[in-house]
XYZ file of C-alpha atoms in Angstrom:
667
model
C 33.355 -30.394 -28.489
C 30.556 -32.021 -30.411
C 27.093 -29.884 -31.450
C 23.671 -30.514 -31.342
C 21.995 -31.523 -34.412
C 20.590 -28.630 -36.043
C 18.307 -30.407 -37.662
C 16.486 -32.313 -35.274
C 12.505 -31.610 -34.489
C 13.337 -29.761 -31.014
C 15.340 -27.361 -32.765
C 13.446 -26.953 -35.969
C 11.684 -23.565 -34.380
C 14.914 -21.975 -33.008
C 16.238 -22.443 -36.445
C 13.882 -20.450 -37.735
C 14.119 -18.000 -35.103
C 18.583 -18.329 -36.101
C 17.240 -17.681 -40.068
C 15.036 -14.736 -39.125
C 17.782 -12.943 -36.963
C 20.291 -13.649 -39.318
C 18.592 -12.562 -42.512
C 17.490 -9.213 -40.212
C 21.369 -7.958 -39.609
C 23.765 -9.849 -42.571
C 24.765 -6.794 -44.576
C 27.324 -8.618 -46.462
C 26.863 -10.204 -50.002
C 29.481 -12.921 -51.449
C 28.180 -14.413 -54.395
C 25.130 -13.905 -53.543
C 25.217 -15.198 -50.224
C 24.315 -13.259 -47.283
C 27.243 -13.047 -44.136
C 27.515 -11.110 -41.221
C 30.805 -8.708 -40.481
C 31.653 -7.779 -36.395
C 29.295 -5.121 -36.164
C 26.154 -7.124 -37.343
C 26.771 -10.001 -35.667
C 26.742 -7.194 -32.256
C 23.703 -5.728 -33.488
C 22.605 -8.924 -34.254
C 23.356 -10.545 -30.117
C 22.952 -7.369 -28.860
C 19.760 -4.791 -30.127
C 19.516 -1.623 -28.808
C 22.723 -2.054 -26.348
C 24.071 1.275 -24.689
C 27.287 -0.156 -24.036
C 27.037 1.632 -21.060
C 27.771 -1.511 -19.077
C 29.405 -3.899 -21.309
C 31.480 -2.515 -23.944
C 31.440 -3.421 -27.540
C 34.699 -4.829 -27.624
C 33.516 -7.459 -24.841
C 30.508 -8.329 -27.027
C 33.755 -8.992 -29.917
C 35.067 -11.100 -27.931
C 31.502 -13.399 -28.327
C 32.304 -13.000 -32.409
C 35.791 -14.365 -32.154
C 34.498 -17.325 -30.953
C 31.793 -17.571 -33.282
C 34.308 -16.935 -36.579
C 35.866 -20.456 -36.221
C 37.249 -19.870 -39.437
C 38.605 -16.980 -38.661
C 37.589 -14.557 -42.203
C 36.276 -11.749 -40.332
C 32.502 -12.841 -41.747
C 30.478 -14.988 -40.175
C 27.810 -17.305 -43.145
C 23.972 -18.725 -41.718
C 25.486 -21.757 -40.382
C 28.166 -20.125 -38.306
C 25.533 -18.303 -36.937
C 23.254 -20.619 -36.433
C 26.126 -22.893 -34.553
C 26.614 -20.390 -32.381
C 23.315 -19.222 -30.918
C 22.466 -22.971 -30.469
C 25.765 -23.107 -28.330
C 24.321 -20.547 -26.407
C 21.217 -22.072 -25.395
C 23.314 -24.630 -23.907
C 23.404 -24.380 -19.938
C 27.277 -24.235 -19.403
C 27.536 -22.194 -22.609
C 29.671 -19.186 -20.823
C 32.203 -22.361 -19.900
C 32.276 -23.444 -23.442
C 33.105 -19.420 -24.472
C 35.699 -19.257 -22.457
C 37.700 -22.516 -23.443
C 37.069 -21.806 -26.867
C 38.288 -17.638 -26.636
C 41.619 -20.009 -24.516
C 42.125 -23.057 -26.987
C 43.756 -20.754 -29.800
C 44.797 -23.271 -31.517
C 41.569 -25.495 -31.837
C 42.997 -28.555 -30.001
C 40.354 -28.925 -27.467
C 42.694 -28.887 -24.934
C 44.547 -25.639 -23.170
C 47.994 -24.971 -22.319
C 49.836 -23.489 -19.505
C 51.031 -20.580 -21.954
C 48.105 -20.234 -23.999
C 46.191 -19.607 -20.595
C 49.063 -16.972 -19.687
C 48.980 -15.586 -23.118
C 45.350 -14.688 -22.946
C 44.893 -13.808 -19.733
C 47.551 -11.612 -19.766
C 46.534 -9.163 -22.473
C 42.990 -8.960 -20.815
C 43.669 -7.631 -17.723
C 46.064 -4.691 -18.610
C 48.904 -4.109 -17.680
C 47.553 -1.254 -15.209
C 45.431 -4.148 -13.687
C 47.258 -6.178 -10.238
C 49.517 -8.147 -11.564
C 49.246 -12.011 -11.682
C 51.739 -14.695 -10.621
C 51.972 -17.256 -13.018
C 54.468 -19.127 -11.348
C 52.279 -19.850 -8.103
C 52.026 -23.173 -6.844
C 47.917 -22.808 -7.508
C 48.634 -23.065 -11.588
C 50.831 -25.369 -11.114
C 48.020 -27.695 -9.561
C 46.742 -27.162 -12.694
C 49.440 -26.915 -15.573
C 52.087 -28.687 -13.941
C 55.630 -26.876 -13.972
C 58.230 -26.044 -16.745
C 59.419 -29.251 -17.190
C 56.203 -32.022 -15.932
C 53.232 -29.449 -18.493
C 49.772 -30.344 -18.120
C 47.165 -29.732 -20.708
C 43.664 -28.458 -19.661
C 40.898 -30.515 -21.498
C 37.471 -28.684 -21.083
C 36.342 -30.307 -17.693
C 39.571 -29.368 -15.820
C 39.251 -26.123 -17.864
C 36.218 -25.032 -15.958
C 37.556 -25.922 -12.843
C 40.374 -23.859 -13.384
C 38.389 -20.572 -14.450
C 35.759 -21.036 -11.125
C 38.637 -20.919 -8.685
C 40.700 -18.543 -10.409
C 38.789 -15.631 -8.929
C 39.803 -16.918 -5.150
C 43.433 -17.016 -6.049
C 43.349 -13.322 -8.031
C 41.917 -12.156 -4.881
C 44.310 -13.531 -3.371
C 47.250 -12.482 -4.926
C 46.052 -8.808 -5.038
C 45.619 -8.960 -0.888
C 49.097 -10.031 -0.402
C 50.469 -7.298 -3.543
C 49.028 -4.612 -1.352
C 50.059 -6.075 2.140
C 53.563 -4.887 1.613
C 54.502 -5.511 5.514
C 52.580 -8.548 5.478
C 50.547 -7.669 8.365
C 47.226 -9.149 7.270
C 45.583 -5.582 6.669
C 44.522 -3.659 4.030
C 43.256 -0.178 3.558
C 39.491 0.390 2.726
C 40.614 2.040 -0.495
C 42.519 -0.866 -1.537
C 39.917 -2.968 -0.769
C 37.918 -1.467 -2.708
C 40.735 -1.485 -6.012
C 40.644 -4.819 -5.671
C 36.495 -5.855 -5.640
C 35.670 -3.382 -8.027
C 38.887 -5.289 -10.337
C 37.205 -8.684 -9.669
C 33.767 -8.688 -8.998
C 32.397 -5.209 -9.824
C 29.942 -6.029 -12.442
C 28.046 -8.287 -9.671
C 27.691 -5.224 -6.850
C 24.905 -2.957 -6.749
C 25.712 0.811 -7.259
C 25.146 0.872 -3.513
C 27.565 -1.302 -2.557
C 30.433 -0.246 -4.713
C 30.117 3.114 -2.870
C 30.413 1.889 0.390
C 32.870 -0.789 -0.004
C 35.169 1.166 2.474
C 32.709 1.200 5.032
C 33.633 -2.910 5.719
C 35.908 -1.310 7.991
C 33.476 0.112 9.985
C 31.980 -3.901 11.019
C 34.784 -4.664 13.060
C 37.216 -1.864 15.370
C 39.816 -0.868 13.368
C 39.871 1.216 9.954
C 41.554 -1.620 8.242
C 40.636 -4.828 6.178
C 41.418 -7.962 6.979
C 41.924 -11.023 4.875
C 39.389 -12.759 6.809
C 37.074 -9.809 6.291
C 38.023 -9.939 2.259
C 37.460 -13.641 2.146
C 34.311 -13.219 3.933
C 32.702 -10.603 1.636
C 34.172 -12.503 -1.972
C 32.306 -15.635 -0.565
C 28.803 -13.687 0.352
C 29.101 -12.347 -3.320
C 29.335 -15.848 -4.971
C 26.547 -17.227 -3.082
C 23.903 -14.492 -3.975
C 21.617 -16.329 -5.151
C 21.793 -18.124 -1.217
C 21.516 -14.800 0.570
C 18.415 -14.126 -1.856
C 16.607 -17.303 -0.986
C 17.268 -17.266 2.864
C 16.022 -13.983 3.375
C 13.025 -14.547 1.472
C 12.154 -17.590 3.381
C 13.127 -15.887 6.574
C 11.322 -12.655 5.935
C 7.990 -14.712 4.799
C 7.848 -16.077 7.880
C 8.459 -13.234 10.256
C 5.777 -12.156 11.880
C 6.005 -8.344 11.368
C 8.450 -8.590 7.990
C 11.932 -8.004 9.825
C 14.364 -10.394 10.421
C 17.571 -10.092 12.661
C 21.207 -11.836 12.098
C 20.219 -14.386 13.918
C 16.654 -15.304 11.913
C 19.251 -15.134 9.225
C 21.743 -18.199 10.169
C 18.520 -20.214 11.533
C 16.995 -19.977 8.307
C 20.246 -20.575 5.987
C 20.422 -23.395 8.292
C 17.551 -24.813 7.748
C 17.528 -24.392 4.145
C 21.074 -25.522 3.676
C 22.420 -29.097 4.805
C 25.798 -27.987 5.802
C 26.491 -24.469 7.891
C 26.765 -22.447 4.748
C 27.583 -18.991 5.817
C 29.690 -17.789 8.527
C 29.249 -15.331 11.482
C 31.202 -12.761 9.674
C 29.765 -13.503 6.406
C 26.285 -12.231 8.622
C 27.913 -9.345 9.659
C 28.645 -8.533 6.081
C 25.528 -9.116 4.783
C 23.724 -7.526 7.328
C 26.294 -4.746 7.087
C 25.717 -3.629 3.614
C 21.813 -4.069 3.467
C 21.743 -2.072 7.204
C 23.136 1.002 6.195
C 20.694 3.095 5.971
C 18.777 1.390 8.811
C 20.747 1.244 11.933
C 18.048 -1.119 14.081
C 19.341 -4.443 13.444
C 15.621 -5.512 12.008
C 15.912 -5.432 8.218
C 12.885 -5.411 5.833
C 13.550 -7.336 2.341
C 14.041 -4.009 1.029
C 17.074 -2.647 3.366
C 18.206 -6.330 1.290
C 17.794 -5.249 -1.944
C 20.243 -2.627 -1.580
C 22.924 -5.429 -1.398
C 20.976 -8.263 -4.000
C 20.253 -6.020 -6.803
C 23.341 -5.575 -9.200
C 24.660 -3.619 -12.433
C 24.757 -6.617 -14.171
C 20.939 -7.522 -13.487
C 19.820 -3.728 -14.745
C 22.304 -4.117 -17.630
C 19.568 -5.631 -19.395
C 15.736 -4.592 -19.539
C 14.327 -8.066 -21.000
C 11.726 -7.587 -22.993
C 10.549 -4.253 -21.495
C 13.002 -2.802 -23.309
C 11.657 -4.218 -26.659
C 7.619 -3.438 -26.047
C 6.399 -0.858 -28.385
C 5.134 2.218 -26.318
C 0.952 1.366 -26.550
C -0.595 4.273 -27.039
C -3.694 4.950 -26.231
C -7.422 7.636 -27.594
C -7.790 10.302 -25.803
C -11.382 8.522 -26.425
C -9.765 5.039 -24.152
C -8.235 7.725 -21.160
C -11.465 9.423 -21.236
C -13.008 5.839 -20.464
C -10.680 4.884 -18.099
C -10.776 8.198 -16.134
C -14.580 7.463 -15.866
C -13.980 3.627 -15.161
C -12.161 4.915 -11.702
C -14.368 7.695 -10.975
C -17.639 5.508 -11.527
C -15.763 2.686 -9.143
C -15.111 5.533 -6.297
C -18.359 6.703 -6.707
C -20.236 3.378 -6.267
C -17.395 1.862 -3.734
C -18.424 5.656 -1.828
C -22.228 5.402 -1.891
C -22.253 1.863 -0.787
C -19.876 3.168 2.526
C -21.876 6.104 2.811
C -25.548 4.206 2.915
C -24.039 1.634 5.623
C -23.231 4.222 8.113
C -25.577 6.616 7.443
C -27.896 5.792 10.095
C -24.741 6.948 12.860
C -24.431 9.662 10.876
C -27.874 10.986 11.036
C -27.930 10.017 15.178
C -24.260 11.771 15.134
C -25.987 14.939 13.605
C -28.858 14.794 15.952
C -26.638 14.879 19.282
C -24.269 17.453 17.972
C -27.279 19.872 17.731
C -28.674 18.794 21.062
C -27.775 21.851 23.084
C -28.314 20.375 26.712
C -28.080 23.767 28.684
C -31.631 24.776 27.251
C -34.591 23.778 29.402
C -37.048 21.281 27.170
C -34.205 20.391 24.917
C -32.651 17.531 26.146
C -34.428 15.090 23.450
C -32.196 12.111 23.423
C -30.384 10.573 26.384
C -27.536 8.831 24.694
C -26.949 7.448 20.774
C -28.629 4.706 21.537
C -32.110 6.374 22.846
C -31.450 8.663 20.005
C -31.279 5.962 17.632
C -34.443 4.353 19.234
C -36.485 7.511 19.159
C -35.519 8.190 15.645
C -37.529 4.691 14.155
C -40.300 5.237 16.760
C -40.968 8.728 15.722
C -40.310 8.542 11.792
C -39.582 5.312 11.239
C -37.268 3.440 9.763
C -36.906 5.176 6.918
C -36.051 8.040 8.892
C -32.407 6.641 9.721
C -31.803 7.767 5.964
C -33.567 11.421 6.062
C -30.350 13.565 4.116
C -29.008 10.623 2.066
C -29.874 11.693 -1.272
C -27.734 14.552 -1.110
C -24.972 12.505 0.403
C -24.947 10.234 -2.354
C -24.783 12.622 -4.411
C -21.443 14.231 -2.981
C -19.610 11.011 -2.736
C -18.546 11.027 -6.021
C -16.789 14.581 -5.864
C -15.845 13.782 -2.812
C -13.631 10.578 -3.062
C -12.615 11.509 -6.457
C -10.912 15.023 -5.597
C -9.911 13.719 -2.004
C -8.168 10.657 -3.118
C -6.633 12.167 -6.946
C -5.275 14.903 -4.659
C -3.590 12.809 -1.896
C -2.117 10.831 -4.658
C -1.289 13.948 -6.682
C 0.788 15.552 -3.717
C 2.301 12.395 -2.043
C 3.378 11.864 -6.462
C 5.268 14.752 -6.139
C 6.935 14.956 -2.958
C 7.980 11.225 -3.043
C 12.017 11.183 -3.726
C 13.251 9.236 -6.345
C 13.869 6.410 -4.008
C 9.863 5.999 -3.082
C 10.402 7.833 0.196
C 8.259 10.306 1.519
C 8.640 12.048 5.141
C 6.343 12.483 7.509
C 5.147 15.939 7.205
C 4.908 15.544 3.488
C 2.016 13.051 3.915
C 0.720 15.137 6.516
C 0.194 18.057 3.904
C -0.954 15.715 1.401
C -3.436 14.534 3.036
C -4.337 17.758 4.325
C -4.442 18.823 0.504
C -6.758 16.737 -0.360
C -9.448 17.215 2.574
C -9.172 21.224 2.102
C -10.312 20.587 -2.268
C -13.060 18.410 -1.261
C -14.737 21.648 0.715
C -15.785 23.374 -2.457
C -18.170 20.344 -3.045
C -18.974 18.614 0.540
C -20.094 22.047 2.169
C -23.329 22.445 0.133
C -24.305 18.378 0.138
C -23.364 18.134 3.782
C -25.713 21.638 5.048
C -27.982 20.413 3.129
C -27.776 16.937 4.763
C -27.701 17.901 8.186
C -30.881 20.620 7.720
C -32.991 17.359 6.416
C -31.412 15.508 9.173
C -32.878 17.479 11.730
C -35.676 18.455 9.851
C -37.868 15.294 11.200
C -37.333 16.129 14.803
C -38.689 19.838 14.497
C -41.239 18.502 12.173
C -41.959 15.906 15.066
C -42.535 18.801 17.514
C -44.113 21.377 15.902
C -46.418 19.554 13.474
C -44.926 20.997 10.573
C -44.217 19.151 7.140
C -40.857 18.241 6.715
C -39.185 20.413 3.868
C -37.280 18.904 0.787
C -33.558 19.205 -0.315
C -35.175 21.878 -3.086
C -36.793 24.665 -0.437
C -33.693 24.268 1.511
C -31.215 25.066 -1.309
C -33.736 27.859 -2.672
C -34.014 28.403 0.798
C -30.269 29.280 1.687
C -29.088 30.325 -1.472
C -25.392 30.082 -3.196
C -23.754 31.586 -0.490
C -26.222 30.157 2.064
C -24.909 26.950 0.811
C -21.276 27.567 2.259
C -22.343 28.201 5.683
C -19.212 26.738 8.038
C -17.448 26.443 5.196
C -14.178 27.228 6.874
C -15.389 24.843 9.879
C -15.463 22.067 7.544
C -11.879 22.995 6.552
C -10.641 22.963 10.061
C -12.480 19.528 10.106
C -11.816 17.949 7.024
C -8.103 19.439 6.926
C -6.922 17.554 9.546
C -8.568 14.610 9.317
C -7.734 13.949 5.883
C -3.863 14.834 7.440
C -3.945 11.703 10.282
C -6.047 9.716 8.179
C -3.930 8.915 4.923
C -0.380 8.927 6.782
C -2.031 6.331 9.020
C -3.910 4.354 6.749
C -0.597 4.437 4.659
C 1.703 2.888 7.651
C -1.221 0.502 8.532
C -0.837 -1.052 5.012
C 3.298 -0.603 4.879
C 4.478 -1.547 8.684
C 1.440 -3.839 10.444
C 0.607 -5.553 6.915
C 3.627 -5.596 5.187
C 1.873 -4.130 1.953
C 4.518 -4.304 -1.231
C 4.912 -4.976 -4.933
C 5.239 -9.058 -4.089
C 2.223 -8.903 -1.415
C -1.288 -7.536 -2.918
C -3.495 -6.806 0.664
C -6.343 -9.204 0.938
C -9.757 -7.733 1.205
C -9.806 -8.295 5.452
C -6.350 -6.418 5.168
C -8.016 -3.434 3.545
C -10.680 -2.923 5.404
C -9.171 -3.442 8.209
C -6.692 -1.114 8.075
C -8.924 1.611 6.371
C -11.490 1.509 9.259
C -8.491 1.320 12.039
C -7.221 4.822 9.952
C -10.376 6.156 10.605
C -10.736 6.047 14.650
C -8.098 8.097 15.302
C -9.027 10.808 12.509
C -12.603 10.878 13.674
C -12.160 11.256 17.030
C -9.474 14.131 17.192
C -11.628 15.885 14.849
C -15.007 15.604 16.127
C -14.893 19.398 18.081
C -14.256 20.534 14.241
C -17.568 18.714 13.336
C -19.526 20.038 16.498
C -19.085 23.327 15.414
C -19.677 22.694 11.774
C -22.821 21.546 12.491
C -24.025 24.564 15.081
C -22.349 26.754 11.936
C -25.319 25.192 9.908
C -28.265 24.501 11.569
C -30.427 26.899 11.186
C -31.218 28.206 15.249
C -34.640 27.811 16.729
C -36.161 30.091 18.739
C -34.468 30.616 22.608
C -30.930 28.949 21.263
C -27.414 30.965 20.599
C -26.705 31.828 17.463
C -23.271 32.251 16.393
C -21.079 34.033 14.150
C -17.885 32.146 13.205
C -15.922 29.445 14.308
C -14.125 31.441 17.398
C -17.641 32.765 18.784
C -19.067 29.393 18.126
C -16.770 27.474 19.875
C -16.888 30.464 23.088
C -20.352 30.420 23.532
C -20.412 26.135 23.634
C -17.939 25.886 26.539
C -19.356 28.574 28.323
C -23.215 27.451 27.922
C -22.594 23.428 27.677
C -18.857 22.661 28.804
C -16.063 21.342 27.698
C -17.607 17.591 26.936
C -19.902 19.475 24.403
C -16.856 19.756 21.953
C -16.966 15.485 21.330
C -21.004 14.718 21.488
C -21.654 12.407 18.359
C -17.783 11.302 19.042
C -18.511 7.783 19.522
C -21.232 8.499 16.857
C -18.467 9.655 14.754
C -15.961 6.803 14.996
C -18.879 4.529 14.776
C -19.840 6.151 11.314
C -16.502 7.372 9.733
C -14.615 3.744 10.768
C -16.743 1.568 8.809
C -17.274 4.174 6.287
C -13.244 4.476 5.203
C -13.261 0.513 5.340
C -15.942 -0.564 3.596
C -15.463 1.542 0.893
C -11.913 0.643 0.337
C -13.290 -3.172 0.527
C -15.743 -2.682 -2.060
C -13.338 -0.782 -4.786
C -11.033 -3.299 -4.653
C -14.086 -5.948 -4.658
C -14.726 -3.970 -7.886
C -11.373 -3.622 -9.287
C -10.910 -7.241 -9.490
C -14.251 -8.128 -10.553
C -14.578 -5.411 -13.042
C -10.942 -5.118 -14.864
C -10.423 -1.901 -17.013
C -9.602 -3.471 -20.422
C -10.417 -7.062 -19.273
C -6.959 -7.683 -17.998
C -4.968 -6.294 -14.960
C -1.943 -4.363 -15.218
C -0.021 -6.623 -14.097
C -1.386 -9.468 -16.532
C -0.193 -6.948 -19.324
C 3.003 -6.629 -17.963
C 3.524 -10.454 -17.674
C 2.184 -10.984 -21.500
C 4.447 -8.521 -22.416
C 7.521 -10.732 -20.971
C 6.399 -14.013 -22.481
C 5.523 -12.124 -25.777
C 9.040 -10.614 -25.874
C 10.860 -10.475 -29.164
C 13.259 -13.321 -29.863
C 15.769 -10.529 -30.448
C 15.388 -10.249 -26.350
C 16.512 -13.652 -26.093
C 19.486 -13.665 -28.203
C 20.972 -10.304 -25.974
C 20.248 -12.072 -22.218
C 22.195 -15.464 -23.998
C 24.932 -13.341 -24.899
C 25.455 -11.431 -22.243
C 25.308 -14.488 -19.529
C 27.874 -15.646 -22.088
C 30.268 -13.105 -20.835
C 29.709 -13.869 -17.404
C 32.921 -16.355 -16.403
C 35.299 -14.073 -18.651
C 34.096 -11.144 -16.174
C 34.632 -12.627 -13.306
C 38.109 -12.821 -14.244
C 38.459 -9.241 -14.887
C 35.803 -6.891 -15.343
C 37.131 -5.313 -18.357
C 38.191 -8.167 -20.046
C 37.709 -7.848 -24.092
C 38.862 -4.255 -23.686
C 42.456 -4.206 -24.479
C 44.615 -0.885 -25.912
C 44.736 -1.089 -29.657
C 48.491 -2.083 -30.244
C 48.196 -5.566 -28.329
C 47.597 -8.212 -30.323
C 45.609 -11.247 -28.570
C 45.595 -14.455 -30.716
C 42.265 -15.532 -31.949
C 40.602 -11.927 -30.918
C 40.294 -9.619 -33.559
C 40.648 -6.070 -32.188
C 37.026 -3.827 -32.055
């Protein structure tokens, strides 16, 4: 086969790369000139390979192809010619042809094909019938031999896997019943396509017998499975298209077939093939409506994960302690700003909520406000617009540690309770949220009690014509112990609030807005998810918030005083009825819901506007891929060059030491 000129302008950069790699790995010197032995060559084309997927002997096949002179070493010219060969789109077929063309004549005879194939599939493999009618169509019979040139040989290789599949089925189907056992099916598929299947599919191959009635597998099942493997790229294309147009991010078999019919000119997948696709993708989801995550169990392959291209070769970046401190401060600062904005936006609602909860409607002359709207109007009338923001200072001071601790603890506990597959149970989500809510009380309770007393101070000052106390005066009056008055009620509110909020928020993002690595939520989606999650969390914890407010507000003359949660709950119920526990509930919803939504939205905007280190993590990862070392390119090309040979047999090239293959040196 002719080679492209290595001296052409388009190959100038490639030539330099070949030379650099050759000089790096060549270890043999003869007459002042460097050469590569087999080990040098393998190290050059597969740097860092652990041979867990492809063994060293299989890379040795490529050395035999590169060593055209059969001298056992490669010159710089030999290596450059081979590397240039790998850049061709049909490199895998070219490699296979040169391997089978042991005479170097440019044509392959029936005997050459038989000799190489027999030696490489091994004696323990299912035997191949070289007298079959299929092979005679390519090579002719014994009396009329036909030598195959390159392009004819590529067609033979493309059909070889299907013929081996047919012969393997016939080998096990000794009774000619048209069926084989699930274990026999697994043996066949591991031999023929083991490198193309994910571990998930390999482990569950025998379950194909469950797709239809009976505990055996028909030839039609086997061929349908084989066709799915051959068209795996098209399966992925159809699935991604169907999922992207689905309203809820899930698709059924009917959706898959409908999309396949639109994406291809002819009906590419049969109903049986669709059954098989959905069976293996849905082994852990029996609903019949599958997500893209479900299909990854089928689409991922051992082959794809065998080569960590570029990423494996990137050196780990170690940052200084100062860098880590600045990054932590960056996150803390953004969380503080976001929380402050969210708290400021809804603070007037929070003040109205507190005034309503503190109103004791059974006390004569105490009914100041008819409802939340009336409360809002009277605050503005009696205290001015700034009266709506009384106590905002302590609230803003508390936002930073509250948000930092709550979010950090939730993430930490979720991470520790998440399994290796990235799944977390609903109970674990509740625990993570509860721990996050409880951990924030150490900071929020002192600030809450000061905020609440400032919020109710306005109405007291108005009715008694007394000066309004400041935050410092309230702290001095309470003392350290007094600042934690009502802490148990605060825990009673914050633990269930976060236990409800965080799981609901996570599921809204995942199940409603379909957040995934491929789909980053829009700002509006984050705002809606955060706001919607806050509604049930706020309302169902209102009774605890009412009790906390009553415990933290100093009782006036003639009002009931409370000695703990139980006493407060009992007296509130006896004096004001059950409805009193939900006072300020609507205001609490209108405060918490937009506050959390706004906080998350602002945080997202700040992250995008002021990314740390001037670039996002995804951008850095993309840059790492672009700047991957040249050795990675050789690795990928060399590995891909073995694809066709592995389709012949997954152990192609791994032969016993006493077997000699023409043109292939033993590893």
